[in-house]
Coordinates of C-alpha atoms and ligand atoms in Angstrom, one line a residue:
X1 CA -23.7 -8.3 -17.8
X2 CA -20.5 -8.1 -20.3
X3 CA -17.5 -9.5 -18.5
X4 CA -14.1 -9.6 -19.1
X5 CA -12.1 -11.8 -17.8
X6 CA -8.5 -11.3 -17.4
X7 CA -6.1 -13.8 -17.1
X8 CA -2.7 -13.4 -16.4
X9 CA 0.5 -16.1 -16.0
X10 CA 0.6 -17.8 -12.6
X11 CA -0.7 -21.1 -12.0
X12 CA -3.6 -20.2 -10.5
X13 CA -5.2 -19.4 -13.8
X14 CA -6.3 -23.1 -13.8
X15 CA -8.7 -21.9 -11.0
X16 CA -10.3 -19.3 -13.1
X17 CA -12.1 -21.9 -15.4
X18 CA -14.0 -22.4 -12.4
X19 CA -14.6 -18.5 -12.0
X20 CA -15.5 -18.3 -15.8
X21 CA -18.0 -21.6 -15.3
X22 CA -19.6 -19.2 -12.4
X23 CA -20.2 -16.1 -14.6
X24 CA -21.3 -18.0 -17.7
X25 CA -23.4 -20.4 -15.6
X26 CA -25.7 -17.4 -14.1
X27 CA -26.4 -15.7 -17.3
X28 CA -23.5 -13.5 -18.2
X29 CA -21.3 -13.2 -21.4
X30 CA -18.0 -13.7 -20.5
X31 CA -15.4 -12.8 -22.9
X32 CA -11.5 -14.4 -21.7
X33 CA -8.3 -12.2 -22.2
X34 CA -5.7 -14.2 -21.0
X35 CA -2.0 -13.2 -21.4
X36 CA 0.6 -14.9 -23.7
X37 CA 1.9 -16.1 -20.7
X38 CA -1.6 -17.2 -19.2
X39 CA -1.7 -19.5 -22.5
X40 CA 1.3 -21.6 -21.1
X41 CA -0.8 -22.2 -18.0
X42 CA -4.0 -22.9 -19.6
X43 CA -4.5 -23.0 -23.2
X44 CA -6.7 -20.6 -25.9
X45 CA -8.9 -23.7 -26.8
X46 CA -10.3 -24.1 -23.3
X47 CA -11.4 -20.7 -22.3
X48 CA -12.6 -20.4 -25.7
X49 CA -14.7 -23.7 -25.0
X50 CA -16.0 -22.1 -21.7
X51 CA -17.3 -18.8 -22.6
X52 CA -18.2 -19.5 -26.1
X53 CA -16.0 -16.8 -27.1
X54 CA -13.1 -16.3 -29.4
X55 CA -9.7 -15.7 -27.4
X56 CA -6.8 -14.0 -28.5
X57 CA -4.1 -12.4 -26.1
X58 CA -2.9 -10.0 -28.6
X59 CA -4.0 -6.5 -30.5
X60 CA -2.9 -8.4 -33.8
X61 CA -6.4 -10.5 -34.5
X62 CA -9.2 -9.4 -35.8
X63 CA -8.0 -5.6 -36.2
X64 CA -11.4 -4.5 -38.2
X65 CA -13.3 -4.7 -35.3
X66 CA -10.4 -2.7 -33.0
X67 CA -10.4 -5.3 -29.9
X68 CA -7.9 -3.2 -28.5
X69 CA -10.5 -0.1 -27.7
X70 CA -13.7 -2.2 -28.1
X71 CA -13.5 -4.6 -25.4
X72 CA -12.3 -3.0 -22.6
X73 CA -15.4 0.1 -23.8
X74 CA -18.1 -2.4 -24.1
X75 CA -17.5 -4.1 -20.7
X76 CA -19.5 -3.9 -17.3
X77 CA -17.1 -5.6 -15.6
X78 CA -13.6 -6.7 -15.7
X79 CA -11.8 -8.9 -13.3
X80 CA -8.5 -9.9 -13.5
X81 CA -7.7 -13.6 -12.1
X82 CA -5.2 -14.5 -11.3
X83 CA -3.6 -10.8 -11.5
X84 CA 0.6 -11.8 -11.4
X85 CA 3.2 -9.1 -9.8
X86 CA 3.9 -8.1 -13.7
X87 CA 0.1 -7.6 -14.9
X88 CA -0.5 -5.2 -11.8
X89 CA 3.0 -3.3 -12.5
X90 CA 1.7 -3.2 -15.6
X91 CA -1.8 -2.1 -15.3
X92 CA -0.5 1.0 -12.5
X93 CA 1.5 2.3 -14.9
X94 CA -0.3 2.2 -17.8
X95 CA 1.5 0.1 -20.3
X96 CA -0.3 -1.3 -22.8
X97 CA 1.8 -4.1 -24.7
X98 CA -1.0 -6.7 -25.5
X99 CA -4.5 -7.5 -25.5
X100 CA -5.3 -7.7 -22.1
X101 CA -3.3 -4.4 -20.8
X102 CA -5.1 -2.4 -23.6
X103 CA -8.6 -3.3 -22.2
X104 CA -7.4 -2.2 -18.9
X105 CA -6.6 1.2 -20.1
X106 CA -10.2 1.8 -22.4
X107 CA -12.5 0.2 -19.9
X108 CA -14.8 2.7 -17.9
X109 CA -16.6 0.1 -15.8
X110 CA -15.4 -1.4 -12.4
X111 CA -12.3 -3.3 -12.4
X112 CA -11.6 -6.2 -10.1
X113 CA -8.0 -7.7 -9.6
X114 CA -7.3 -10.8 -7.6
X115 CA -3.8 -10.7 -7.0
X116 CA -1.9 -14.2 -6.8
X117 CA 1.8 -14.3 -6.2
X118 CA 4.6 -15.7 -4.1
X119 CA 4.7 -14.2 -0.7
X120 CA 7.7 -12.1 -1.2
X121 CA 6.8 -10.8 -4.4
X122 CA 3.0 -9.5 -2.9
X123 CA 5.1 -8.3 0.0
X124 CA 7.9 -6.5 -2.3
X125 CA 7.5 -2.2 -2.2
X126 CA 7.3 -2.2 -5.8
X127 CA 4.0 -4.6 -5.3
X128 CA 2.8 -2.6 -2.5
X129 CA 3.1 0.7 -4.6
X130 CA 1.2 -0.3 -7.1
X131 CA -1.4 -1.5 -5.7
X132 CA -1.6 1.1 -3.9
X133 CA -2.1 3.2 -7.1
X134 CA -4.6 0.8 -8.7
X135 CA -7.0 1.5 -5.6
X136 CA -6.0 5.1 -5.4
X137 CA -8.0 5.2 -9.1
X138 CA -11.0 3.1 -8.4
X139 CA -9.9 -0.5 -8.7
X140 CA -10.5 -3.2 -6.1
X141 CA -7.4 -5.3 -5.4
X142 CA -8.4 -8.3 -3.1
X143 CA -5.8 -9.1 -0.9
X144 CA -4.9 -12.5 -1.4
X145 CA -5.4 -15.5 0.5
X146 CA -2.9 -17.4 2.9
X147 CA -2.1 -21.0 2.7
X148 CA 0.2 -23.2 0.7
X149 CA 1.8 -21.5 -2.7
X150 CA 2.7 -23.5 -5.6
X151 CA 6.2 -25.1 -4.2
X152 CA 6.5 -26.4 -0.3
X153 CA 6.1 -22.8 1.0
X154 CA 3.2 -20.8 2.2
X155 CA 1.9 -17.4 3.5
X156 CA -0.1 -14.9 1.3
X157 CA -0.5 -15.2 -2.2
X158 CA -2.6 -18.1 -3.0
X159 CA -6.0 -16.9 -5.5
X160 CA -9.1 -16.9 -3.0
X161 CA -11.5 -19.6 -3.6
X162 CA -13.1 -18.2 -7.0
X163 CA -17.0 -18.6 -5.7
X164 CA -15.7 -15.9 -3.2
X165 CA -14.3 -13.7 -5.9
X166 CA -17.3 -14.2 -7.7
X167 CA -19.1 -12.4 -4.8
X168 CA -16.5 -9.7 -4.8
X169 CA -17.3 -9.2 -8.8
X170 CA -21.5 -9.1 -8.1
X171 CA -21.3 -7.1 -5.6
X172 CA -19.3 -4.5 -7.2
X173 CA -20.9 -4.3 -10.4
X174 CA -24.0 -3.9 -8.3
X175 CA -22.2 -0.4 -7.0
X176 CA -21.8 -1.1 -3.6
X177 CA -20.1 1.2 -2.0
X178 CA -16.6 0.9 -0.3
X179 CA -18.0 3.1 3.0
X180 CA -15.7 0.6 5.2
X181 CA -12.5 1.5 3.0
X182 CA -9.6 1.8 5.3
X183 CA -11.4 0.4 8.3
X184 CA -10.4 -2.1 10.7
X185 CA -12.8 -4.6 11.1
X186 CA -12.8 -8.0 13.3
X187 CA -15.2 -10.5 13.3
X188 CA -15.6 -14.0 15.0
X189 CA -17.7 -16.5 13.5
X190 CA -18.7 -20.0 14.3
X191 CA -19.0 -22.3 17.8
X192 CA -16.6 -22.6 20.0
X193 CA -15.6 -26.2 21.6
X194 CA -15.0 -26.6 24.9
X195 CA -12.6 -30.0 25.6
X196 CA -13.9 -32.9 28.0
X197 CA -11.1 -35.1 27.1
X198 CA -8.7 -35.5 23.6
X199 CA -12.2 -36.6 21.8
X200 CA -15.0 -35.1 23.1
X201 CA -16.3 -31.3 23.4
X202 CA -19.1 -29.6 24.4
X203 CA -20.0 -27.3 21.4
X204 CA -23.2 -25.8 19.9
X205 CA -24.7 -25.7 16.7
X206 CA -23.2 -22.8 15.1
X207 CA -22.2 -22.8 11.6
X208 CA -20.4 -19.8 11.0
X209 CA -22.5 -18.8 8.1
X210 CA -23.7 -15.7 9.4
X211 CA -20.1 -14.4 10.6
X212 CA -18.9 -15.1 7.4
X213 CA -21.0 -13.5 5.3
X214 CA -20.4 -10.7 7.5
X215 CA -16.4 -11.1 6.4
X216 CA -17.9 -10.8 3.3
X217 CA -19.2 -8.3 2.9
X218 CA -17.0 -6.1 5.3
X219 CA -14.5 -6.9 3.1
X220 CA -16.0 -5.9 0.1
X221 CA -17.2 -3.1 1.3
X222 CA -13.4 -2.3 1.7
X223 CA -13.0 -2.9 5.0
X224 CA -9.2 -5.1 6.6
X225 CA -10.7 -8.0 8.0
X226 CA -9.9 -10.4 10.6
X227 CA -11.6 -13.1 10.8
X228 CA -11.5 -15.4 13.8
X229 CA -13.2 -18.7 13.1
X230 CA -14.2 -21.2 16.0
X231 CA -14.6 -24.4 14.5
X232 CA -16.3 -23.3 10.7
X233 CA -15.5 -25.3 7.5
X234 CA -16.6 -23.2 4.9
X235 CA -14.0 -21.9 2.1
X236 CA -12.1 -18.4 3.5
X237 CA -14.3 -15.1 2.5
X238 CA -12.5 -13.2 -0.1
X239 CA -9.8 -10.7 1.3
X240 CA -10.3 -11.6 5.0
X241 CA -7.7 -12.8 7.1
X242 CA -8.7 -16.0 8.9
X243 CA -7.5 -17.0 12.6
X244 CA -8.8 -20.3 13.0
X245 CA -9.6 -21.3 16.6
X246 CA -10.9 -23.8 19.1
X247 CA -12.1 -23.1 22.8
X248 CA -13.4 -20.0 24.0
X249 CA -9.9 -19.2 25.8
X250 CA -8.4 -18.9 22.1
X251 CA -11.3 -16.8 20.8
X252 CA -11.0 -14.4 23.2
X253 CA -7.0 -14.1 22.7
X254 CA -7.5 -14.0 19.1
X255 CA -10.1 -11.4 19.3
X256 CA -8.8 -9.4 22.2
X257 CA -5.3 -9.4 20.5
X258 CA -7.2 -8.4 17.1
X259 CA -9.0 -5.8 18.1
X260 CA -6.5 -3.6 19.9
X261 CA -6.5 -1.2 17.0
X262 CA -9.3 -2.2 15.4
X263 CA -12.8 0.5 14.1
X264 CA -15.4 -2.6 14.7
X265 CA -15.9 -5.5 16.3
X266 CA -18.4 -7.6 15.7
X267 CA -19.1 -10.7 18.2
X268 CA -20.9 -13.3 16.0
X269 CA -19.5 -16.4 17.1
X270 CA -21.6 -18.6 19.9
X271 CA -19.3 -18.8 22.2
X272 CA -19.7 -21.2 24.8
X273 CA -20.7 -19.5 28.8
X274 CA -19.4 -22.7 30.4
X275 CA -16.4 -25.1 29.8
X276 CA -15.6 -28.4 31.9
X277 CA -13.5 -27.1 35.4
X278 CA -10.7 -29.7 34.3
X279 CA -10.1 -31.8 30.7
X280 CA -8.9 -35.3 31.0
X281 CA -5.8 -35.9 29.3
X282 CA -6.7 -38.9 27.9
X283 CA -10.2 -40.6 26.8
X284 CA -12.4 -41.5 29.2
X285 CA -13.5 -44.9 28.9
X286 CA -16.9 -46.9 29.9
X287 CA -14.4 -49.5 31.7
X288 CA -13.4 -46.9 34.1
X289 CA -16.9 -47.4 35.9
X290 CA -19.4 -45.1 36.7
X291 CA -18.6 -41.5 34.7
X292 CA -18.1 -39.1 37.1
X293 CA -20.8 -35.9 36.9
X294 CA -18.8 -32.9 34.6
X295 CA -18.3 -29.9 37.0
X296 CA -18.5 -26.4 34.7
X297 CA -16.9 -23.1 35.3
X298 CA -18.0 -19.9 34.0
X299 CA -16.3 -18.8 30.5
X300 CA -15.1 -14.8 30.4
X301 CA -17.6 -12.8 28.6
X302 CA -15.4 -11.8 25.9
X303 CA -17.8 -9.0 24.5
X304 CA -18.5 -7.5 28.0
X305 CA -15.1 -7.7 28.2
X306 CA -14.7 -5.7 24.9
X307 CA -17.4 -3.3 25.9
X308 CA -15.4 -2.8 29.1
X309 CA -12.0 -1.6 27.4
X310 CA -13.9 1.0 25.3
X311 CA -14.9 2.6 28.3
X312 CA -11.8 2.5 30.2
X313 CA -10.3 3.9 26.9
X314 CA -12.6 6.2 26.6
X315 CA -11.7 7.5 30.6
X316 CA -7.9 7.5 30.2
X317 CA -6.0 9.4 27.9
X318 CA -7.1 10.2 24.7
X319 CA -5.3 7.7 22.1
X320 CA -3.1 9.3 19.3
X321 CA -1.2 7.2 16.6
X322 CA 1.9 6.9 18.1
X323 CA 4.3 3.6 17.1
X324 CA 6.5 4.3 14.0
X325 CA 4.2 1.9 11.9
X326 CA 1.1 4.3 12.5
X327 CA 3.2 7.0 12.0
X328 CA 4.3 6.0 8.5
X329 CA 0.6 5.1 8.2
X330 CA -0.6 8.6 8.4
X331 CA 2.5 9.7 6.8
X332 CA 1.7 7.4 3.7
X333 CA -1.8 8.3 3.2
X334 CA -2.7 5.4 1.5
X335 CA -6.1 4.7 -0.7
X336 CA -9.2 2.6 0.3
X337 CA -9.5 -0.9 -1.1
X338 CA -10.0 -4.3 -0.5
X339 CA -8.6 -6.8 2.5
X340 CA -5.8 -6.9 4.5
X341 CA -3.0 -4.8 3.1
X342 CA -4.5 -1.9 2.9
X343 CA -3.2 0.8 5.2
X344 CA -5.3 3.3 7.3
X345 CA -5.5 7.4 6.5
X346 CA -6.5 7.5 10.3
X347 CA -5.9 4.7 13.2
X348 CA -8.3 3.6 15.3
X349 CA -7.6 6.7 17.7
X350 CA -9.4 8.3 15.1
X351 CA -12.7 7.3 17.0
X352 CA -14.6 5.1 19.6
X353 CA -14.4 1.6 18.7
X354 CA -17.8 0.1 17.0
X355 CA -18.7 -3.0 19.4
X356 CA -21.7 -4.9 17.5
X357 CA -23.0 -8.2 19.6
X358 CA -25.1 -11.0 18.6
X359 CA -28.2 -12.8 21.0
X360 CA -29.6 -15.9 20.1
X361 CA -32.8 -16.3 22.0
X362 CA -36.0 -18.6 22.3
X363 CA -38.3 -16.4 24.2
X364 CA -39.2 -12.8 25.0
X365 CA -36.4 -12.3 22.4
X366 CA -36.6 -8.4 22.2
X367 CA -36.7 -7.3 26.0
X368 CA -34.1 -10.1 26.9
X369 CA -32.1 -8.3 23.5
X370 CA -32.8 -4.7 25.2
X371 CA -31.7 -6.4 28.2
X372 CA -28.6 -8.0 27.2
X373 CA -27.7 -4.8 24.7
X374 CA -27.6 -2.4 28.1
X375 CA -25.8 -5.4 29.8
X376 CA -23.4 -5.7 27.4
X377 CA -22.8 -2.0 26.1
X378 CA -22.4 -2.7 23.0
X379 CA -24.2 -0.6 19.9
X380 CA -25.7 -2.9 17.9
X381 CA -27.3 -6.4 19.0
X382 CA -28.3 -8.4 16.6
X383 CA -31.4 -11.0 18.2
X384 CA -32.2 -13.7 16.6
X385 CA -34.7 -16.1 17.4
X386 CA -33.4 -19.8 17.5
X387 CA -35.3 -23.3 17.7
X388 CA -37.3 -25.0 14.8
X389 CA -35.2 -24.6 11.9
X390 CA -34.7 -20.5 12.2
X391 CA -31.2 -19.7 12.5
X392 CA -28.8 -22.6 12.9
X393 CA -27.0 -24.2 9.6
X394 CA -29.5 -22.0 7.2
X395 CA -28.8 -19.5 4.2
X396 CA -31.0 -17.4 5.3
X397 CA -32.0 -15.0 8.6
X398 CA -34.5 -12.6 10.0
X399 CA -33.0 -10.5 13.0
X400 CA -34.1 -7.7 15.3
X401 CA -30.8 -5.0 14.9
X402 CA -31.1 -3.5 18.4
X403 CA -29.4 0.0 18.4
X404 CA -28.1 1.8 21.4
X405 CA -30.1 4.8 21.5
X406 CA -32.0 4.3 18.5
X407 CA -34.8 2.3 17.0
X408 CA -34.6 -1.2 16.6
X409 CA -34.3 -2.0 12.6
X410 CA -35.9 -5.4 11.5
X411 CA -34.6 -7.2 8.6
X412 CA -37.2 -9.6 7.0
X413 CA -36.0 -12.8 6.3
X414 CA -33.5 -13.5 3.3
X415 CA -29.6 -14.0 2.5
X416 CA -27.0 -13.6 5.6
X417 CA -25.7 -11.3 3.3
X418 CA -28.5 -8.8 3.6
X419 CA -28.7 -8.7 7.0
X420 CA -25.0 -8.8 7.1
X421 CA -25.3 -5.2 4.9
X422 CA -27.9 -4.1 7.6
X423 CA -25.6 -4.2 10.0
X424 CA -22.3 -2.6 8.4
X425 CA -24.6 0.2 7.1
X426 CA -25.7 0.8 10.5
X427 CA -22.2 0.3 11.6
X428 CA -20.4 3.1 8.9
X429 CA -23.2 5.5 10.3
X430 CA -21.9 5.5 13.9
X431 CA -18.4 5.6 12.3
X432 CA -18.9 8.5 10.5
Ligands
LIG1 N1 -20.4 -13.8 24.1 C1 -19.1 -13.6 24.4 N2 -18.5 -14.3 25.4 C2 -19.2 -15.3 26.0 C3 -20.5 -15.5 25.7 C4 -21.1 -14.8 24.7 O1 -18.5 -12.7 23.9 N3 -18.6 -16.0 26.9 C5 -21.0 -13.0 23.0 C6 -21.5 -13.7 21.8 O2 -20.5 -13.7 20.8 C7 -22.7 -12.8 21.4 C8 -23.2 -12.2 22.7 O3 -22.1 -12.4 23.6 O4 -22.3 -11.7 20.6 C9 -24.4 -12.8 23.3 O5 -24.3 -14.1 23.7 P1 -25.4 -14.9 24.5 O6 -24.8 -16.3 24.7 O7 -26.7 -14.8 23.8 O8 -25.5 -14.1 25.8 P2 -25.3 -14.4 27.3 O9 -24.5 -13.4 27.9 O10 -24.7 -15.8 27.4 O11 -26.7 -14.3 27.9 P3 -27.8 -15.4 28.2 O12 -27.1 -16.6 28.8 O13 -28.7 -14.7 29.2 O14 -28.5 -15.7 27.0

């Protein structure tokens, strides 16, 4: 595939060598178009070194072969990272002063920007409104990360990890569709740690792989995600918004308090059923004698729990938007896209919540998943079977998608990300 990438002036355009490397490494011709103010950042001879192609931010070079018009026409993709405050101001209203803001405005293909920023200039109306616009026309704007910005303060704005806008880029030059576009979606990933004392746990062997390729995906499917992560060290899926967590007590506030207003939630994490009746304050050590035997209450069954609330919803009155922020919501109307910022054309009193649950079994693994499904009252139930190797810590899954009054769907084994699109497809049919 022909890609362009963009490059505009912030200092994360150090971090799209790496994204470049990623392109040019899997086969595709990448050519750079970095601003003038990029080139203060990172210079011409270096993206010219890494894509193997000449580099010029300006209309001025090489006018025989019309760069302006040609590059932008002959593209598949272009993907502009890091995208500053002034290239997206730019880009929504159609200004074309150099190279890179002329290809914007003659490409036809897909057009990816990853925004990175200080937090009040990503926060700033002006910002809002125009990226806003750029995903009223067809572009995906992935919201940007959260963390630490270039001086001692931090919040959103920082370039996701480029491997996971990467993803974002394949996935929409494969035309994907953005059927979750102003959905709320929550999803909770990972094991959770229950505390015996300050150093020890009892935890499971959850990697989170499988919840996050679900963010993932969600995500760039269009969908605002939250993610809440119980104990997961993998790099923050482009776009979502990441609650990190510990116990199952904080998973369930983080998820509860998440998924208020929320279309779908989906319960990946492996939460753990039992946690130590009382944590020792301080270690517990072999001189103290004989340890004493570790006495274990029940955990709260957070997706029963969530299965639960729809219904009582469902009995009282019927929800209608009704604070001044889903007021203005509505009133604003504004387009699908990618991540966190977007706003919804409806609120989640549009329609039932979507409750998808996950069962990891090792034995009569589809009647104990019909079993647990009807227990649960959830609408999807993802089974998997665990033990030797299947599961756990790999790339890959095969599940068993269990559908509340429907047929089961079996997805044949392959990437997280697959069965991941299984279930959102499954999920955008109950929501529409
Ligand atoms: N789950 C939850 N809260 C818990 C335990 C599990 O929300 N305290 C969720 C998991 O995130 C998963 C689903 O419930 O989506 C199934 O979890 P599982 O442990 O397989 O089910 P259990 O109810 O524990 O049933 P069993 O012990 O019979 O396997």
């Amino acid at each position: 595939m022909k890609v362009v990438l963009g490059v505009s002036g912030g200092i994360a355009a150090y971090k799209a060598c790496e994204l470049l490397r990623l392109f040019t490494e899997s086969g595709h011709e990448v050519r750079v178009v970095p601003t003038r103010e990029a080139l203060k950042f990172v210079g011409a001879p270096t993206w010219a070194a890494l894509s193997g192609n000449p580099v010029s931010a300006e209309v001025w070079d090489d006018v025989h072969e019309v760069p302006h018009v040609r590059i932008g026409k002959s593209a598949d993709l272009v993907v502009v990272a890091p995208a500053t405050a002034d290239v997206l101001a730019k880009a929504a209203h159609g200004l074309a002063g150099d190279l890179l803001t002329n290809t914007l405005l003659t490409a036809t293909c897909p057009v990816v920007f990853a925004p990175a920023m200080h937090t009040e200039m990503w926060q700033h109306p002006a910002t809002r409104a125009n990226v806003a616009t750029l995903r009223s026309r067809g572009a995906v704007v992935i919201d940007p990360a959260s963390g630490r910005l270039t001086g001692a303060d931090t919040g959103p704005g920082r370039l996701p990890d480029p491997d996971e806008i990467f993803q974002v880029c394949l996935r929409v030059a494969r035309g994907r569709p953005l059927d979750l576009a102003g959905r709320k979606v929550v999803v909770s990933a990972g094991g959770t740690r229950e505390a015996i004392d300050p150093v020890r746990y009892i935890g499971n062997r959850s990697s989170g792989l499988q919840g996050y390729a679900l963010a993932r995906t969600a995500a760039a499917r269009g969908a605002e995600v939250t993610l809440v992560a119980a104990n997961v060290s993998l790099p923050d899926p482009a776009g979502a918004a990441v609650i990190r967590v510990e116990s199952a007590a904080e998973l369930r506030e983080a998820v509860l308090s998440a998924s208020a207003d929320a279309d779908v939630v989906v319960m990946a994490a492996a939460v753990a059923d039992f946690r130590p009746a009382a944590r020792h304050d301080t270690k517990i050590k072999k001189t103290d004698g004989e340890p004493e035997a570790i006495h274990l209450v029940k955990n709260p069954d957070i997706l029963a729990e969530l299965g639960d609330r729809r219904r009582e919803a469902r009995s009282g009155p019927p929800t209608a938007p009704g604070t001044p922020s889903e007021l203005a919501e509505l009133v604003r109307g504004d387009t699908p896209g990618i991540g966190a910022g977007q706003e919804k054309a409806a609120g989640h009193g549009a329609g039932p919540q979507v409750i998808v649950g996950f069962a990891a079994e090792t034995h009569d693994v589809l009647a104990n998943g019909q079993a647990k499904l009807a227990r649960k009252g959830c609408d999807l139930l993802v089974v998997n079977q665990v033990g030797e190797g299947l599961a756990f810590g790999t790339a890959g899954n095969a599940a068993t998608v269990l559908v509340a009054g429907g047929e089961p769907v079996e997805v044949p084994f392959g990437p997280k990300e697959d069965l991941a699109d299984t279930v959102w497809d499954l999920v955008a049919t109950r929501l529409s």
